[in-house]
Amino acid sequence: MSQYAGMTREQGDNQPICDLRSDTVTRPDAGMMAAIAAADLGDDVYGEDPQVNRLESSLAERLGKEAGLFLPTGTQSNLVGLLAHCGRGEEILVGVDYHVNKYEAAGASVLGGMALCPLPIAEDGALEADAIKAAVKPDDSHMAVSRLLSLENTHNGQAVSLARTQAAADAGRAAGLAVHLDGARFFNAIAALGCAEQDLARIPDSISICLSKGLGTPAGSVLVGPADLIARARRWRKMLGGGMRQSGLLAAAGLYALEHNVDQLGEDHARAEALAATLRQLGAGTVNQASNMVYFTPEDGRHAALQAHLADSGVVIGAGDSGPIRLVLHRDVGDAGLDLATEALQRFYG
Ligand SMILES: *Cc1c(COP(=O)(O)O)cnc(C)c1O
């Protein structure tokens, strides 16, 4: 039986009512579909797609960077960024559990001949300046050439503070490293920190931003940074098969999201807080919440039973056999979805 069986919102709609597995499950709403339908298109590999050009230049300008590049995924956006920063035999310092190190199939090593040097991650999601300093290699023919520091914000929902991000970047730069930020959820970080977008954007040289998570587009990421770096990244994107022709359909969704969906991320964070409060009230396990994510470790270990119970109520979660369950709030959950999840949890643990 399909995991979505019995969860349909209406006839012909296979979307679960409340899918808490990830913010990547978000679907374009009517406004975004209208923007997609209205998009004037061209061949982006010829540089002729107006939507893509507008998205790349406007997001770069918004964040105070020289240029932008539209890519199909965040993984490819990080990868072309790393390839544009580093060459064979060079090394990237990165948090051990950061996406670039753990969840991108070692693409930088496989396709770029680069070494990934994993560093421990502090409680707040940051990399410690001392750990960065200690990991940078001396100029020694035995060793890789340390070239890049790759940060992540948010990390597991945690928004790393401006001060801690700056301290890590300063430590890297003092050792001659360039700085990349995997800002898949950059705008969640901004909402959580309550700072101006450029306050965070000015710290790294390059930033990769996902449009397909909390911002709600079907696909797409943007890499922003210095013009020469983005020009090299563009060549890598073509080589990796990421030149997408009339990708203005997706870029139009991105432009719409950047105009309409950024301010609403705070509502996802508030709903995550409310869900965390419910779980704490129920006293059923350990709860950690940051920005749009809740990590819940049920004390009784009945992960499968909880998942099945919630599924019966139209609430989808991704629970393993043990350990923390990640619950992600996003624009397609809304207040109705939150109520559904809250009531179902109260029935299970009440
Ligand atoms: C989602 C994500 C990415 C990119 O993932 P794609 O699925 O390739 O778009 C990169 N970094 C982080 C931290 C992410 O959460």
PDB file of N, CA and C and ligand atoms in Angstrom, residues 22-24 72-78 97-100 103-104 151-156 182-185 208-213 219-221 293 326, ligand 1:
ATOM      1  N   SER A  22       9.992  16.849   5.404  1.00  0.00           N
ATOM      2  CA  SER A  22      10.969  17.826   4.923  1.00  0.00           C
ATOM      3  C   SER A  22      10.256  19.033   4.337  1.00  0.00           C
ATOM      4  N   ASP A  23      10.960  20.164   4.272  1.00  0.00           N
ATOM      5  CA  ASP A  23      10.406  21.330   3.579  1.00  0.00           C
ATOM      6  C   ASP A  23      10.621  21.226   2.063  1.00  0.00           C
ATOM      7  N   THR A  24      11.272  20.172   1.611  1.00  0.00           N
ATOM      8  CA  THR A  24      11.411  19.966   0.159  1.00  0.00           C
ATOM      9  C   THR A  24      10.117  19.467  -0.476  1.00  0.00           C
ATOM     10  N   PRO A  72      20.038  23.453 -11.003  1.00  0.00           N
ATOM     11  CA  PRO A  72      18.891  22.587 -10.729  1.00  0.00           C
ATOM     12  C   PRO A  72      18.754  22.186  -9.266  1.00  0.00           C
ATOM     13  N   THR A  73      19.861  21.999  -8.562  1.00  0.00           N
ATOM     14  CA  THR A  73      19.795  21.515  -7.175  1.00  0.00           C
ATOM     15  C   THR A  73      20.820  22.223  -6.298  1.00  0.00           C
ATOM     16  N   GLY A  74      20.621  22.100  -5.002  1.00  0.00           N
ATOM     17  CA  GLY A  74      21.580  22.629  -4.050  1.00  0.00           C
ATOM     18  C   GLY A  74      22.886  21.855  -4.074  1.00  0.00           C
ATOM     19  N   THR A  75      22.792  20.568  -4.315  1.00  0.00           N
ATOM     20  CA  THR A  75      24.008  19.753  -4.389  1.00  0.00           C
ATOM     21  C   THR A  75      24.888  20.227  -5.542  1.00  0.00           C
ATOM     22  N   GLN A  76      24.272  20.474  -6.706  1.00  0.00           N
ATOM     23  CA  GLN A  76      25.074  20.942  -7.836  1.00  0.00           C
ATOM     24  C   GLN A  76      25.581  22.367  -7.599  1.00  0.00           C
ATOM     25  N   SER A  77      24.795  23.172  -6.913  1.00  0.00           N
ATOM     26  CA  SER A  77      25.197  24.536  -6.614  1.00  0.00           C
ATOM     27  C   SER A  77      26.428  24.547  -5.702  1.00  0.00           C
ATOM     28  N   ASN A  78      26.379  23.745  -4.634  1.00  0.00           N
ATOM     29  CA  ASN A  78      27.572  23.621  -3.780  1.00  0.00           C
ATOM     30  C   ASN A  78      28.747  23.085  -4.586  1.00  0.00           C
ATOM     31  N   ASP A  97      29.356  16.933   9.910  1.00  0.00           N
ATOM     32  CA  ASP A  97      27.963  16.599   9.583  1.00  0.00           C
ATOM     33  C   ASP A  97      27.318  17.600   8.629  1.00  0.00           C
ATOM     34  N   TYR A  98      28.090  18.504   8.094  1.00  0.00           N
ATOM     35  CA  TYR A  98      27.520  19.431   7.116  1.00  0.00           C
ATOM     36  C   TYR A  98      27.177  18.661   5.840  1.00  0.00           C
ATOM     37  N   HIS A  99      26.192  19.187   5.128  1.00  0.00           N
ATOM     38  CA  HIS A  99      25.683  18.540   3.916  1.00  0.00           C
ATOM     39  C   HIS A  99      26.805  18.277   2.909  1.00  0.00           C
ATOM     40  N   VAL A 100      27.686  19.281   2.736  1.00  0.00           N
ATOM     41  CA  VAL A 100      28.769  19.164   1.745  1.00  0.00           C
ATOM     42  C   VAL A 100      29.651  17.943   2.039  1.00  0.00           C
ATOM     43  N   TYR A 103      26.399  14.483   2.750  1.00  0.00           N
ATOM     44  CA  TYR A 103      25.227  14.106   1.940  1.00  0.00           C
ATOM     45  C   TYR A 103      25.350  14.468   0.465  1.00  0.00           C
ATOM     46  N   GLU A 104      26.567  14.696  -0.018  1.00  0.00           N
ATOM     47  CA  GLU A 104      26.705  15.053  -1.431  1.00  0.00           C
ATOM     48  C   GLU A 104      27.600  14.060  -2.155  1.00  0.00           C
ATOM     49  N   LEU A 151      31.164  26.634   5.187  1.00  0.00           N
ATOM     50  CA  LEU A 151      30.275  26.763   6.347  1.00  0.00           C
ATOM     51  C   LEU A 151      28.859  26.331   5.969  1.00  0.00           C
ATOM     52  N   GLU A 152      27.985  26.236   6.951  1.00  0.00           N
ATOM     53  CA  GLU A 152      26.573  25.878   6.693  1.00  0.00           C
ATOM     54  C   GLU A 152      25.677  26.647   7.651  1.00  0.00           C
ATOM     55  N   ASN A 153      24.610  27.244   7.103  1.00  0.00           N
ATOM     56  CA  ASN A 153      23.681  28.009   7.937  1.00  0.00           C
ATOM     57  C   ASN A 153      22.346  28.110   7.213  1.00  0.00           C
ATOM     58  N   THR A 154      21.284  27.545   7.793  1.00  0.00           N
ATOM     59  CA  THR A 154      21.175  26.894   9.072  1.00  0.00           C
ATOM     60  C   THR A 154      21.762  25.484   9.002  1.00  0.00           C
ATOM     61  N   HIS A 155      22.192  24.968  10.175  1.00  0.00           N
ATOM     62  CA  HIS A 155      22.650  23.582  10.267  1.00  0.00           C
ATOM     63  C   HIS A 155      21.677  22.819  11.158  1.00  0.00           C
ATOM     64  N   ASN A 156      21.021  21.814  10.613  1.00  0.00           N
ATOM     65  CA  ASN A 156      19.968  21.086  11.341  1.00  0.00           C
ATOM     66  C   ASN A 156      18.967  22.062  11.965  1.00  0.00           C
ATOM     67  N   ASP A 182      27.163  27.163   2.588  1.00  0.00           N
ATOM     68  CA  ASP A 182      26.012  26.382   2.156  1.00  0.00           C
ATOM     69  C   ASP A 182      24.803  26.960   2.886  1.00  0.00           C
ATOM     70  N   GLY A 183      24.141  27.882   2.199  1.00  0.00           N
ATOM     71  CA  GLY A 183      22.965  28.539   2.772  1.00  0.00           C
ATOM     72  C   GLY A 183      21.713  27.970   2.145  1.00  0.00           C
ATOM     73  N   ALA A 184      21.619  26.639   2.141  1.00  0.00           N
ATOM     74  CA  ALA A 184      20.418  25.995   1.589  1.00  0.00           C
ATOM     75  C   ALA A 184      19.178  26.663   2.181  1.00  0.00           C
ATOM     76  N   ARG A 185      19.225  26.905   3.507  1.00  0.00           N
ATOM     77  CA  ARG A 185      18.114  27.587   4.192  1.00  0.00           C
ATOM     78  C   ARG A 185      18.580  28.961   4.684  1.00  0.00           C
ATOM     79  N   SER A 208      25.412  29.370  -1.513  1.00  0.00           N
ATOM     80  CA  SER A 208      24.452  28.556  -2.254  1.00  0.00           C
ATOM     81  C   SER A 208      23.120  28.578  -1.515  1.00  0.00           C
ATOM     82  N   ILE A 209      22.056  28.906  -2.235  1.00  0.00           N
ATOM     83  CA  ILE A 209      20.731  29.076  -1.623  1.00  0.00           C
ATOM     84  C   ILE A 209      19.704  28.205  -2.345  1.00  0.00           C
ATOM     85  N   CYS A 210      18.953  27.414  -1.586  1.00  0.00           N
ATOM     86  CA  CYS A 210      17.907  26.567  -2.179  1.00  0.00           C
ATOM     87  C   CYS A 210      16.590  27.337  -2.270  1.00  0.00           C
ATOM     88  N   LEU A 211      15.951  27.236  -3.432  1.00  0.00           N
ATOM     89  CA  LEU A 211      14.624  27.816  -3.611  1.00  0.00           C
ATOM     90  C   LEU A 211      13.535  26.762  -3.397  1.00  0.00           C
ATOM     91  N   SER A 212      13.944  25.500  -3.321  1.00  0.00           N
ATOM     92  CA  SER A 212      12.986  24.390  -3.377  1.00  0.00           C
ATOM     93  C   SER A 212      12.624  23.844  -2.004  1.00  0.00           C
ATOM     94  N   LYS A 213      13.082  24.518  -0.944  1.00  0.00           N
ATOM     95  CA  LYS A 213      12.736  24.050   0.405  1.00  0.00           C
ATOM     96  C   LYS A 213      11.621  24.932   0.949  1.00  0.00           C
ATOM     97  N   ALA A 219      11.902  23.269  -7.912  1.00  0.00           N
ATOM     98  CA  ALA A 219      13.322  22.917  -8.016  1.00  0.00           C
ATOM     99  C   ALA A 219      14.111  24.198  -8.177  1.00  0.00           C
ATOM    100  N   GLY A 220      15.404  24.115  -7.908  1.00  0.00           N
ATOM    101  CA  GLY A 220      16.281  25.231  -8.218  1.00  0.00           C
ATOM    102  C   GLY A 220      17.038  25.785  -7.028  1.00  0.00           C
ATOM    103  N   SER A 221      18.274  26.162  -7.288  1.00  0.00           N
ATOM    104  CA  SER A 221      19.138  26.814  -6.308  1.00  0.00           C
ATOM    105  C   SER A 221      19.893  27.917  -7.024  1.00  0.00           C
ATOM    106  N   MET A 293      12.663  23.445  12.324  1.00  0.00           N
ATOM    107  CA  MET A 293      12.847  22.012  12.586  1.00  0.00           C
ATOM    108  C   MET A 293      12.676  21.652  14.061  1.00  0.00           C
ATOM    109  N   ARG A 326      13.095  13.801  12.863  1.00  0.00           N
ATOM    110  CA  ARG A 326      13.094  15.196  12.433  1.00  0.00           C
ATOM    111  C   ARG A 326      11.712  15.563  11.895  1.00  0.00           C
TER     112      ARG A 326
HETATM  113  C1  LIG B   1      18.937  20.422   0.952  1.00  0.00           C
HETATM  114  C2  LIG B   1      20.304  20.857   1.240  1.00  0.00           C
HETATM  115  C3  LIG B   1      21.256  20.994   0.225  1.00  0.00           C
HETATM  116  C4  LIG B   1      20.982  20.716  -1.237  1.00  0.00           C
HETATM  117  O1  LIG B   1      20.156  19.665  -1.484  1.00  0.00           O
HETATM  118  P1  LIG B   1      19.487  19.322  -2.892  1.00  0.00           P
HETATM  119  O2  LIG B   1      18.533  18.277  -2.514  1.00  0.00           O
HETATM  120  O3  LIG B   1      20.566  18.869  -3.788  1.00  0.00           O
HETATM  121  O4  LIG B   1      18.832  20.550  -3.420  1.00  0.00           O
HETATM  122  C5  LIG B   1      22.510  21.449   0.585  1.00  0.00           C
HETATM  123  N1  LIG B   1      22.791  21.734   1.857  1.00  0.00           N
HETATM  124  C6  LIG B   1      21.911  21.633   2.851  1.00  0.00           C
HETATM  125  C7  LIG B   1      22.285  22.009   4.232  1.00  0.00           C
HETATM  126  C8  LIG B   1      20.627  21.177   2.578  1.00  0.00           C
HETATM  127  O5  LIG B   1      19.741  21.070   3.568  1.00  0.00           O
END
